[in-house]
PDB file of C-alpha atoms in Angstrom:
ATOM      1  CA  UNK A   1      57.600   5.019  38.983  1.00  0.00           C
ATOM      2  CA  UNK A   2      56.241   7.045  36.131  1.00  0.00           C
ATOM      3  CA  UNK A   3      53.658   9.439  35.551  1.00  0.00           C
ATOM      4  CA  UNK A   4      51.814   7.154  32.805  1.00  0.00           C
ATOM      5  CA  UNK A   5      50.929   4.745  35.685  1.00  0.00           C
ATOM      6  CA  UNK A   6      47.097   4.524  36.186  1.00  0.00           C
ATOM      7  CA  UNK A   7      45.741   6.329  38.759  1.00  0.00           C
ATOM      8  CA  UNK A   8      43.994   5.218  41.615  1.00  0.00           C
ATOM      9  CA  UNK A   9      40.231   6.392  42.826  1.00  0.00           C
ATOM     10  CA  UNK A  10      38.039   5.879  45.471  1.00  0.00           C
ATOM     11  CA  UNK A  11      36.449   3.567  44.328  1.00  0.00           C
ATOM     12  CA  UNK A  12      39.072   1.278  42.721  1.00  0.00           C
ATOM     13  CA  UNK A  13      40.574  -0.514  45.850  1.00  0.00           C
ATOM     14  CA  UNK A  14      40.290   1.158  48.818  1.00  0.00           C
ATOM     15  CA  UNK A  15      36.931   0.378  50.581  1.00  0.00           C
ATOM     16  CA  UNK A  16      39.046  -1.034  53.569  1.00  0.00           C
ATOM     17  CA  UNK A  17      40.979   1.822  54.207  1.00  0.00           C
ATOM     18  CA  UNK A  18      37.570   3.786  53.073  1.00  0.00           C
ATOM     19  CA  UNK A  19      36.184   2.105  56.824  1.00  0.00           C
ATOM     20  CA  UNK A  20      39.292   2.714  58.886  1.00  0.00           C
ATOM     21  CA  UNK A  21      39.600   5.060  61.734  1.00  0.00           C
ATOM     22  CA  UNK A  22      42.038   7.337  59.622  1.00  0.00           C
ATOM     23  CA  UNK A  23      40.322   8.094  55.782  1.00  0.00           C
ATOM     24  CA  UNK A  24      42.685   8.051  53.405  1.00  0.00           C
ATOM     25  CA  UNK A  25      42.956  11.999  51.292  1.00  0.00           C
ATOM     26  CA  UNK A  26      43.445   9.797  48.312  1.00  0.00           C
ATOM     27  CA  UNK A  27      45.427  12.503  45.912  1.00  0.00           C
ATOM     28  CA  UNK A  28      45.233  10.497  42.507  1.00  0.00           C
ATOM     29  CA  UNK A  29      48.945  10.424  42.505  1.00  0.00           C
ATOM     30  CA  UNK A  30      49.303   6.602  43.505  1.00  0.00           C
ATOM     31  CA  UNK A  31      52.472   6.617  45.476  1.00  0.00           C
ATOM     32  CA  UNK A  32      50.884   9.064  47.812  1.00  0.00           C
ATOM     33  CA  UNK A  33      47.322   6.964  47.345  1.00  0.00           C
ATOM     34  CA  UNK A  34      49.985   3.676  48.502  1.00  0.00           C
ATOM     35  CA  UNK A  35      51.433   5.946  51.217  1.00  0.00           C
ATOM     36  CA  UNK A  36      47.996   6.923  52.396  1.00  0.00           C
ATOM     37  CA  UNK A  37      46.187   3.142  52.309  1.00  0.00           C
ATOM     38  CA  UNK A  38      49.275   1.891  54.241  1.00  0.00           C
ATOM     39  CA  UNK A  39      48.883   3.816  57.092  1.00  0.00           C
ATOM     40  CA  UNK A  40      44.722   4.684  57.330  1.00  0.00           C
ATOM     41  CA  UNK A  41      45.507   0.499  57.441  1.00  0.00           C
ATOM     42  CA  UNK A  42      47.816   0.804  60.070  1.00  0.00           C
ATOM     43  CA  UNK A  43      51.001  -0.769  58.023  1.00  0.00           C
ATOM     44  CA  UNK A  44      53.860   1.429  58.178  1.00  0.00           C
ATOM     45  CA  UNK A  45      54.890   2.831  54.615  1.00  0.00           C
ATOM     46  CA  UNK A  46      58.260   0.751  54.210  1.00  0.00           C
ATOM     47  CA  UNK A  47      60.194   1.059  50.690  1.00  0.00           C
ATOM     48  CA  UNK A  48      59.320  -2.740  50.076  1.00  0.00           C
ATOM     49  CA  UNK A  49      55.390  -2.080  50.588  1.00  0.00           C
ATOM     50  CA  UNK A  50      55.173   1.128  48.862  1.00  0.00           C
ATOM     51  CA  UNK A  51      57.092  -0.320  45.762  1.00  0.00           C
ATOM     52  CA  UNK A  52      54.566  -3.549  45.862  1.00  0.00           C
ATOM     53  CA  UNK A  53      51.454  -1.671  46.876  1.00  0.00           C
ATOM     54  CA  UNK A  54      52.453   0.615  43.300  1.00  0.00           C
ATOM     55  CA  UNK A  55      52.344  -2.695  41.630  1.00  0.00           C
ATOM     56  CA  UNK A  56      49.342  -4.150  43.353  1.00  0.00           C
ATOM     57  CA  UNK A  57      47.074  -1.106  43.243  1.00  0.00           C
ATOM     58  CA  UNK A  58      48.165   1.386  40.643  1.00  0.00           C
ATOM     59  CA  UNK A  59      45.991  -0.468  37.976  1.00  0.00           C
ATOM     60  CA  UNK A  60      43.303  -1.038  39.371  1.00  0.00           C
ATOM     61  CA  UNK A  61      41.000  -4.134  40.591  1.00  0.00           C
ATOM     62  CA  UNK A  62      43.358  -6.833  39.912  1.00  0.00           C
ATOM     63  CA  UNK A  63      44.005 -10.571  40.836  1.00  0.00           C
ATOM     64  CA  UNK A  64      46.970 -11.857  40.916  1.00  0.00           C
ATOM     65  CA  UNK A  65      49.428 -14.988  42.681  1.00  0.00           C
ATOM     66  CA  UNK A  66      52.304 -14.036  44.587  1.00  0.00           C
ATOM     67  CA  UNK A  67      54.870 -15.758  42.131  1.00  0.00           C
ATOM     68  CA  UNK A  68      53.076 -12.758  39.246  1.00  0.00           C
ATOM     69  CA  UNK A  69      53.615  -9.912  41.649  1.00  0.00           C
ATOM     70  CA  UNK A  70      56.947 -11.323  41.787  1.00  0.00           C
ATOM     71  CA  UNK A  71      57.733 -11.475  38.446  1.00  0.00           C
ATOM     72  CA  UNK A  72      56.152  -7.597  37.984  1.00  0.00           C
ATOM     73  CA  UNK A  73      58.630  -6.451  41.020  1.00  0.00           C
ATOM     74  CA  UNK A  74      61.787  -7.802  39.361  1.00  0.00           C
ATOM     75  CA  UNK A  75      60.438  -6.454  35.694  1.00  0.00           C
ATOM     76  CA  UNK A  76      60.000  -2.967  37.601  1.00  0.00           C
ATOM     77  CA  UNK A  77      63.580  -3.795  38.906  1.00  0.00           C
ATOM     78  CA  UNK A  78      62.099  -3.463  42.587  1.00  0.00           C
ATOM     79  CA  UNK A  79      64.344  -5.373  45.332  1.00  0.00           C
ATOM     80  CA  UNK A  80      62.207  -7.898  46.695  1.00  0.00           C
ATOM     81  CA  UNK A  81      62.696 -11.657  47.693  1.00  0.00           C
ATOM     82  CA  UNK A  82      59.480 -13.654  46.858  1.00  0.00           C
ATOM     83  CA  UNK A  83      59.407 -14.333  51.067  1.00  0.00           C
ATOM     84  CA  UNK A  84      58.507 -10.701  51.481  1.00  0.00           C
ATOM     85  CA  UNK A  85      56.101 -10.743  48.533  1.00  0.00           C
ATOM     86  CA  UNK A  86      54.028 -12.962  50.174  1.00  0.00           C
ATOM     87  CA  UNK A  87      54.865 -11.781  53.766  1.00  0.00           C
ATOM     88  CA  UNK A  88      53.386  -8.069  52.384  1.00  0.00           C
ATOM     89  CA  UNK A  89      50.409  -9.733  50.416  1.00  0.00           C
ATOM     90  CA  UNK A  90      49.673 -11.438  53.741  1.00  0.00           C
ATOM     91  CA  UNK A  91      49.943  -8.224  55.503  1.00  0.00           C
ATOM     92  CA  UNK A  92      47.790  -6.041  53.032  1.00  0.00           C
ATOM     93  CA  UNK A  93      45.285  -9.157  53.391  1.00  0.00           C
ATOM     94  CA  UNK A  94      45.229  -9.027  57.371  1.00  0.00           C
ATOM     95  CA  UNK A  95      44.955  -5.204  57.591  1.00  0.00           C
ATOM     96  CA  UNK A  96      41.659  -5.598  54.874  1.00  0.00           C
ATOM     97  CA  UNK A  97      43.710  -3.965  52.044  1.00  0.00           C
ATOM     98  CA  UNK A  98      43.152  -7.331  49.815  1.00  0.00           C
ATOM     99  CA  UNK A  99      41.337 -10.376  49.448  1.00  0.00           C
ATOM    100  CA  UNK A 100      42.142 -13.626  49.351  1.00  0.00           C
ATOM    101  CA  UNK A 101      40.396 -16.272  46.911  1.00  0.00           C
ATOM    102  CA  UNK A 102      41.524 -19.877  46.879  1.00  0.00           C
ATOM    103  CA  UNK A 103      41.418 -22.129  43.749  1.00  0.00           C
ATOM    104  CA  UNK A 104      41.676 -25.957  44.137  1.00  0.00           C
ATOM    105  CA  UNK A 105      43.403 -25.088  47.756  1.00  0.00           C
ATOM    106  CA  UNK A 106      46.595 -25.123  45.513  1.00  0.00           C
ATOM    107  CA  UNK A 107      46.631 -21.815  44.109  1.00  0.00           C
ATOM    108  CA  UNK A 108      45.879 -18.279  45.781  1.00  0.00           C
ATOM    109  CA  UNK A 109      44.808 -15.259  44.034  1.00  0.00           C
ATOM    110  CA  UNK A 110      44.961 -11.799  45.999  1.00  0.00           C
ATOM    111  CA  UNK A 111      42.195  -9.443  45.020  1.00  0.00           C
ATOM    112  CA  UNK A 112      42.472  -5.846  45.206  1.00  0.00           C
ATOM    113  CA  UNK A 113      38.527  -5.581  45.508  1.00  0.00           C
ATOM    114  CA  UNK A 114      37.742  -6.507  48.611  1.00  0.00           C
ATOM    115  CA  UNK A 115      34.057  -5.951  48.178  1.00  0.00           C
ATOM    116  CA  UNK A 116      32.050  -9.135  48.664  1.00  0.00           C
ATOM    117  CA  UNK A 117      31.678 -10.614  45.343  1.00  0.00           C
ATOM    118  CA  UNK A 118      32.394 -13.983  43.662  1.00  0.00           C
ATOM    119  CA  UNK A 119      34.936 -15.061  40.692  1.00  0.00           C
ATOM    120  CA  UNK A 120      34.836 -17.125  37.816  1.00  0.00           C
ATOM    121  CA  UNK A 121      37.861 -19.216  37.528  1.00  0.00           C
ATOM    122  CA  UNK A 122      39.174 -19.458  33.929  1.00  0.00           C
ATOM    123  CA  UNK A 123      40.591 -22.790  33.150  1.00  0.00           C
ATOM    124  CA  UNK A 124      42.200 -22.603  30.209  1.00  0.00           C
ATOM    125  CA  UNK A 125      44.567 -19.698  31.455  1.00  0.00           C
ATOM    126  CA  UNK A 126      44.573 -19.689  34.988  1.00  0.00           C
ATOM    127  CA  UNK A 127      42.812 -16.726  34.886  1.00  0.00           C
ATOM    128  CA  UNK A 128      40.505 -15.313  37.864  1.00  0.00           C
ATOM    129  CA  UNK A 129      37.851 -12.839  37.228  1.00  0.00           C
ATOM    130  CA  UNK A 130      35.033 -11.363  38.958  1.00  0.00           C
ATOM    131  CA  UNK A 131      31.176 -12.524  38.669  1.00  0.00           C
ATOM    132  CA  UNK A 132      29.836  -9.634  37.287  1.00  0.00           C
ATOM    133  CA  UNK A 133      26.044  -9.877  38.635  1.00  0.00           C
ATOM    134  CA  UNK A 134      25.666  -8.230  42.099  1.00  0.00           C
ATOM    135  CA  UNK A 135      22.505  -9.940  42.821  1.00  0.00           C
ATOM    136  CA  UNK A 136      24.212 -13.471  42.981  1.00  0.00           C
ATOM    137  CA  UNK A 137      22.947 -15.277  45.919  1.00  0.00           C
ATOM    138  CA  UNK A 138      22.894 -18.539  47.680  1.00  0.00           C
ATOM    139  CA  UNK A 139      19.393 -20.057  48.315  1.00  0.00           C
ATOM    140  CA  UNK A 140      20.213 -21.792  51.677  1.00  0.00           C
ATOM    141  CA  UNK A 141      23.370 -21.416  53.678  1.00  0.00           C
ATOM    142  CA  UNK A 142      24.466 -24.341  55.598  1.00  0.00           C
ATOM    143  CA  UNK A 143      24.027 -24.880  59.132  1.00  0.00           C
ATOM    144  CA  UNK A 144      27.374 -23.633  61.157  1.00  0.00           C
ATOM    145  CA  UNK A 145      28.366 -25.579  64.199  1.00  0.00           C
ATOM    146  CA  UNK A 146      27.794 -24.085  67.903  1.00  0.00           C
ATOM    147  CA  UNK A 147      29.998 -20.686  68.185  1.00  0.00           C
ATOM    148  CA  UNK A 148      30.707 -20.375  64.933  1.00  0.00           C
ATOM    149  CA  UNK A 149      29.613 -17.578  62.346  1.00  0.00           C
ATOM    150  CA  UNK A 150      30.164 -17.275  58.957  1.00  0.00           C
ATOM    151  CA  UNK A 151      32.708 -14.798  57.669  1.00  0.00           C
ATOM    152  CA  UNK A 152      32.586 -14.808  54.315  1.00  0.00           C
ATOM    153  CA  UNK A 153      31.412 -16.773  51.343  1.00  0.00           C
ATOM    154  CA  UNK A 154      33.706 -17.385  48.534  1.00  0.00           C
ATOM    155  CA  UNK A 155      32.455 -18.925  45.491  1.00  0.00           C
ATOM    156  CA  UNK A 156      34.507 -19.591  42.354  1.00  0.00           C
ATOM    157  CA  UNK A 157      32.968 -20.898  39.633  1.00  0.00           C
ATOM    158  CA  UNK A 158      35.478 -22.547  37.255  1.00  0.00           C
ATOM    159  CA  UNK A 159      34.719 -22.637  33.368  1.00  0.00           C
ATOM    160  CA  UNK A 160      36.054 -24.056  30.280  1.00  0.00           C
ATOM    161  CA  UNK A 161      36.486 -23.843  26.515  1.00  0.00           C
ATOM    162  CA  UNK A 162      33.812 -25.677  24.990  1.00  0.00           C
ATOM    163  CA  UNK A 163      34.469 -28.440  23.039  1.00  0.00           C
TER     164      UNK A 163
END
């Protein structure tokens, strides 16, 4: 890991571990920022998600499959199987460390900002990127069936080329 990586901040990724019981003392040295999430999270520090959390959060707000943070971990010549790529991106997503974002219900995206905001969905490139107008809102919500609530609204609005 090398000392030209990007360095991680407060506010890049971290308002999860930003609400935990434990706060982060984020360093901007992002092995110890990794190291630090992990556990304010709960997740013990292993080698496998301390070398994937570099990946995932070391350049900031990011989206990405689990086949491309794959393909980064064996370019960075990290030791992972593509089962415990998705076993940690499930894990960072339980403990509130990432977000997950659905396209076409074929195709998950795991975003680093786990803020509530929505995504445009780039056609062309298979590309998801983040709506950037904060005062995006939906006019009527639907009703939700007897003990039910609504966690979260996802919306991903898919554009392309014109012709």
């Amino acid at each position: 890991m090398s000392e030209e990586s990007p360095v991680l901040n407060d506010d890049d990724v971290h308002p999860a571990a930003r609400g935990a019981a434990h706060h982060p003392a984020l360093t901007g040295c992002p092995w110890h920022d990794v190291n630090e999430m992990l556990q304010a999270a709960g997740l013990r520090p292993t080698r496998q998600r301390m070398a994937l959390g570099w990946l995932l959060f070391g350049k900031g707000a990011r989206h990405l499959t689990a086949e491309m943070l794959y393909e980064e971990a064996t370019l960075a010549k990290v030791p992972v199987s593509l089962a415990t790529v998705y076993n940690t991106l499930n894990q960072l997503t339980d403990a509130g460390l990432l977000r997950q974002v659905s396209v076409d219900g074929t195709k998950t995206y795991f975003d680093t900002n786990v803020s509530a905001h929505h995504h445009f969905y780039l056609e062309h490139n298979h590309e998801l990127v983040d709506i950037p107008d904060p005062n995006l809102v939906l006019s009527k919500m639907p009703d939700v069936p007897e003990g039910y609530e609504i966690a979260r609204v996802d919306m991903v609005v898919r554009l392309r080329k014109k012709r």
